[in-house]
mmCIF file of C-alpha atoms in Angstrom:
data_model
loop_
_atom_site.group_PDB
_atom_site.id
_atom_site.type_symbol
_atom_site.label_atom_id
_atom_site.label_comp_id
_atom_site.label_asym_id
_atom_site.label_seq_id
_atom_site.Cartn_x
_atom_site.Cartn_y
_atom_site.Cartn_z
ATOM 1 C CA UNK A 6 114.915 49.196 -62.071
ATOM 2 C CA UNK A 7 116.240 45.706 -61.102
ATOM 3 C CA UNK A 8 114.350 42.395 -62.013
ATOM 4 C CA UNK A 9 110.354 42.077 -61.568
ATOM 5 C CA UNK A 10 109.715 40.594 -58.422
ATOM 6 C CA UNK A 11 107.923 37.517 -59.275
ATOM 7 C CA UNK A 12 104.586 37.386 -56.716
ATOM 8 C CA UNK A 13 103.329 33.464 -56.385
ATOM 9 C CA UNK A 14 102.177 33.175 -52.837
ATOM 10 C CA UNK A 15 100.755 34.649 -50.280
ATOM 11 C CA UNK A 16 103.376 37.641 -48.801
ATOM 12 C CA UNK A 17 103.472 41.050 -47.365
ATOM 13 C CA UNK A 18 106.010 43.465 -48.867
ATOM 14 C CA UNK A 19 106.677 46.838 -47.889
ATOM 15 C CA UNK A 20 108.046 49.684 -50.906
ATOM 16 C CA UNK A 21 109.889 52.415 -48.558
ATOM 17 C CA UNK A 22 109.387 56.452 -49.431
ATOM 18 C CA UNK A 23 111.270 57.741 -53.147
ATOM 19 C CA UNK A 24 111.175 53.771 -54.175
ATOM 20 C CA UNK A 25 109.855 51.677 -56.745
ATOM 21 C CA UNK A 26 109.316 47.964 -57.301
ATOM 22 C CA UNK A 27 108.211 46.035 -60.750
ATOM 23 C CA UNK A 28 106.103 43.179 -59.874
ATOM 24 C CA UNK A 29 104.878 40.589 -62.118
ATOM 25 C CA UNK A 30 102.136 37.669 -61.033
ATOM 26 C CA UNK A 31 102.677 33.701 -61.533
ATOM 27 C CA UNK A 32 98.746 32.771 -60.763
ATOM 28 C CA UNK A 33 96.096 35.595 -61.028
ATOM 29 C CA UNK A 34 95.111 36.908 -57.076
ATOM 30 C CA UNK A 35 94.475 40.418 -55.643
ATOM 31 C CA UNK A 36 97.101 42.854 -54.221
ATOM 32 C CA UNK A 37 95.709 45.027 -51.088
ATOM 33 C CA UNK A 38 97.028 47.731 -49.946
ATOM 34 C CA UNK A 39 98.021 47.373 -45.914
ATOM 35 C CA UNK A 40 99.222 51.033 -45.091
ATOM 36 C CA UNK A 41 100.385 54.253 -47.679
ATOM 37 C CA UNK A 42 99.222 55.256 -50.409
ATOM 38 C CA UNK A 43 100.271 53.076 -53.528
ATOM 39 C CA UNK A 44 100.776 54.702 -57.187
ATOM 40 C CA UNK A 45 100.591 51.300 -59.770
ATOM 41 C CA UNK A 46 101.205 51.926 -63.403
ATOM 42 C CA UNK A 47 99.878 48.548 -65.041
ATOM 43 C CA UNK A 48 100.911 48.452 -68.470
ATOM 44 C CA UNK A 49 98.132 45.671 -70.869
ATOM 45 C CA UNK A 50 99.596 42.574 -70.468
ATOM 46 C CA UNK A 51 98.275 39.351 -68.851
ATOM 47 C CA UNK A 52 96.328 37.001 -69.222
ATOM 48 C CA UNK A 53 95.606 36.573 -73.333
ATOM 49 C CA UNK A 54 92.029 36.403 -72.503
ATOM 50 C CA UNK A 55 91.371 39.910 -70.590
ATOM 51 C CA UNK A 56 90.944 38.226 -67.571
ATOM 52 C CA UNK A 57 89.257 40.139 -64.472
ATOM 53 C CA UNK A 58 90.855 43.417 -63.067
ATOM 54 C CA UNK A 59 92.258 46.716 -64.721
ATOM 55 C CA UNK A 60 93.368 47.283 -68.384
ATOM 56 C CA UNK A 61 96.564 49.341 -68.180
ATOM 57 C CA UNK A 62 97.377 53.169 -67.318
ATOM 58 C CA UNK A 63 97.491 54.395 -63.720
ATOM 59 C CA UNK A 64 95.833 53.835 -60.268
ATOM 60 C CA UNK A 65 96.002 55.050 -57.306
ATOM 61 C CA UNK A 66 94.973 53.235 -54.387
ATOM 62 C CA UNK A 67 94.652 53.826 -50.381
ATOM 63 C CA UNK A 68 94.866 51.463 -47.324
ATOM 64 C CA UNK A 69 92.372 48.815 -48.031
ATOM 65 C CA UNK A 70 91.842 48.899 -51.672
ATOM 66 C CA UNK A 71 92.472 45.611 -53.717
ATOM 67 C CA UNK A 72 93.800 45.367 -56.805
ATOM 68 C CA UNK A 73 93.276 42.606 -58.769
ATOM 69 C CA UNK A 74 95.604 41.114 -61.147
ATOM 70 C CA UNK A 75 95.349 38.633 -64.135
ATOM 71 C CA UNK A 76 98.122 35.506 -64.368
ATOM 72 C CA UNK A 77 101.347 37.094 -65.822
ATOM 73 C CA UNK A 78 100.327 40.517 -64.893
ATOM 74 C CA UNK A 79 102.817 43.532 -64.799
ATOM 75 C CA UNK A 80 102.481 46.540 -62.549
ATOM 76 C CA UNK A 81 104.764 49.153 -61.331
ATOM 77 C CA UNK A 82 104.369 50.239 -57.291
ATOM 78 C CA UNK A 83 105.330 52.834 -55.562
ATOM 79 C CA UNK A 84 104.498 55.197 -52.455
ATOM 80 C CA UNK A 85 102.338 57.904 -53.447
ATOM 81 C CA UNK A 86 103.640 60.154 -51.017
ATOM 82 C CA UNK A 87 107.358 60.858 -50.816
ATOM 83 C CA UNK A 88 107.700 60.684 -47.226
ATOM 84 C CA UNK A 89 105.711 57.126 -46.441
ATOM 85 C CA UNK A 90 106.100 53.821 -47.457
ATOM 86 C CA UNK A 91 103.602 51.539 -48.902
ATOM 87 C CA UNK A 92 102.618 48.289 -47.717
ATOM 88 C CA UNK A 93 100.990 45.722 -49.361
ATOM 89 C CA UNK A 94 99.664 41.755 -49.195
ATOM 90 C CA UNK A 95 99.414 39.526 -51.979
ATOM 91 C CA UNK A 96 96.525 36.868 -52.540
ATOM 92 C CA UNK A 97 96.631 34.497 -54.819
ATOM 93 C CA UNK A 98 93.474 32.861 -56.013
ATOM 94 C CA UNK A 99 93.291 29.087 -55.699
ATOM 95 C CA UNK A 100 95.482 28.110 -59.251
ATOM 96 C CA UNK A 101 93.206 27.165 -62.031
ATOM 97 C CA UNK A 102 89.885 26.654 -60.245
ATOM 98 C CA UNK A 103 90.640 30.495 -58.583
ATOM 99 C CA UNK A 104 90.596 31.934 -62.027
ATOM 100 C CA UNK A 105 87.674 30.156 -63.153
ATOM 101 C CA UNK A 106 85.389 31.331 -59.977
ATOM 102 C CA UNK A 107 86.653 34.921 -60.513
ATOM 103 C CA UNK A 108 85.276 34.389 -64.504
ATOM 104 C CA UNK A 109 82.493 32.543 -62.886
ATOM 105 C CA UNK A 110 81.741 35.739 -60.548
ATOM 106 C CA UNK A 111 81.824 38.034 -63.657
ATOM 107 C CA UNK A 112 79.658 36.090 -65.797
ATOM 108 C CA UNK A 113 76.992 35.534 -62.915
ATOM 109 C CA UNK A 114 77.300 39.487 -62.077
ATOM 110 C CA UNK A 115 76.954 40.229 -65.948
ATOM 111 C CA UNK A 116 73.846 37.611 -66.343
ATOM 112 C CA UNK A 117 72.237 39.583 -63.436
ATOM 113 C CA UNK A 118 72.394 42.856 -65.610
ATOM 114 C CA UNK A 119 70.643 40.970 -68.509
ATOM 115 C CA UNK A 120 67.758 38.958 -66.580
ATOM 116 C CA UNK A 121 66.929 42.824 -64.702
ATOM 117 C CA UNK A 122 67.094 44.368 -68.684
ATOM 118 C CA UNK A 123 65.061 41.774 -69.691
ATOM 119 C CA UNK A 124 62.031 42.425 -66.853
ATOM 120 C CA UNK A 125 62.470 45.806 -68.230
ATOM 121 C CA UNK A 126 61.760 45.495 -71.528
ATOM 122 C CA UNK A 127 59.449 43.290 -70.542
ATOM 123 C CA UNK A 128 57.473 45.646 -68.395
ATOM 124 C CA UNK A 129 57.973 48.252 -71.506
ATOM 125 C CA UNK A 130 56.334 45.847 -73.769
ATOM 126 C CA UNK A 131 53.305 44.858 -71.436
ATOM 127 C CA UNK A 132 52.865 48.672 -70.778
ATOM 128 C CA UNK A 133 52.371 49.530 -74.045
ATOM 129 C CA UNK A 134 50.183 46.595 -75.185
ATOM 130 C CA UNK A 135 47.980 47.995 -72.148
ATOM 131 C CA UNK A 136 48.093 51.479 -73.859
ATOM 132 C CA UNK A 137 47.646 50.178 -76.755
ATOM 133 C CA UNK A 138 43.728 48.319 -76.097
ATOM 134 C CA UNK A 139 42.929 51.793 -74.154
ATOM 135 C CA UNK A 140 43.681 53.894 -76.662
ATOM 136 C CA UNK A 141 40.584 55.465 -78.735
ATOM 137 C CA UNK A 142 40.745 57.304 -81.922
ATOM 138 C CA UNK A 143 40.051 60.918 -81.506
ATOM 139 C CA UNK A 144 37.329 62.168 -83.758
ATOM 140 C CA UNK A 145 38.434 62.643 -87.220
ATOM 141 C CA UNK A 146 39.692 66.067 -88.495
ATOM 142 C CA UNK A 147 37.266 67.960 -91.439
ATOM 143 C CA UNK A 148 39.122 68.679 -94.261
ATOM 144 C CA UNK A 149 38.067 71.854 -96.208
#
């Protein structure tokens, strides 16, 4: 395999049937798939921080699923089928400020999870108080 084709703006590529291409990112963006079926094998670099998007291993994607990839993020592409090509469109986000709103998405998505778990427990706690003032001893047990 040649040279990683370096992905930095928006472009459409097209891997033909029994090929592969390495592609690395410059800014962090999503790669959708046009047409084909795309095999990626995305190994765990990136972004030092994690970033959004897939740890490593492999995916397989159809026409229409996104992808998305961290700054300085390595994948391997190819057709899944041996008798179609794959084609593909890269979008990068807007430089610095695109990475922070895709962090900025997470975090709100994450705080969502917590403010719902926290009604929850919450409801929990005000159902059992409630049980709590209804409940009545039973009467008490002879012993022998």
């Amino acid at each position: 395999m040649h040279r990683p084709t370096m992905l930095r703006k928006q472009q459409c590529q097209t891997v033909d049937a029994g090929r592969a291409v390495a592609i690395r990112t410059a800014c962090a963006g999503v790669l959708r798939i046009r047409s084909g079926g795309a095999w990626i094998t995305r190994d765990g670099g990136g972004h030092p921080c994690g970033g959004p998007g897939p740890r490593g291993g492999d995916w397989f994607l159809a026409p229409g699923d996104g992808f998305p990839l961290p700054r300085g993020g390595r994948i391997v592409l190819e057709p899944r089928s041996s008798g179609e090509p794959v084609a593909f469109d890269w979008s990068p986000s807007r430089g610095a400020a695109g990475d922070v709103a895709l962090q900025a998405a997470q975090v709100a998505r994450q705080w969502r999870r917590v403010r719902r778990a926290g009604w929850r427990f919450g409801g929990a706690l005000v159902a059992l108080a409630a049980g709590l003032v209804r409940w009545r001893p039973g009467p008490a047990a002879r012993q022998c």
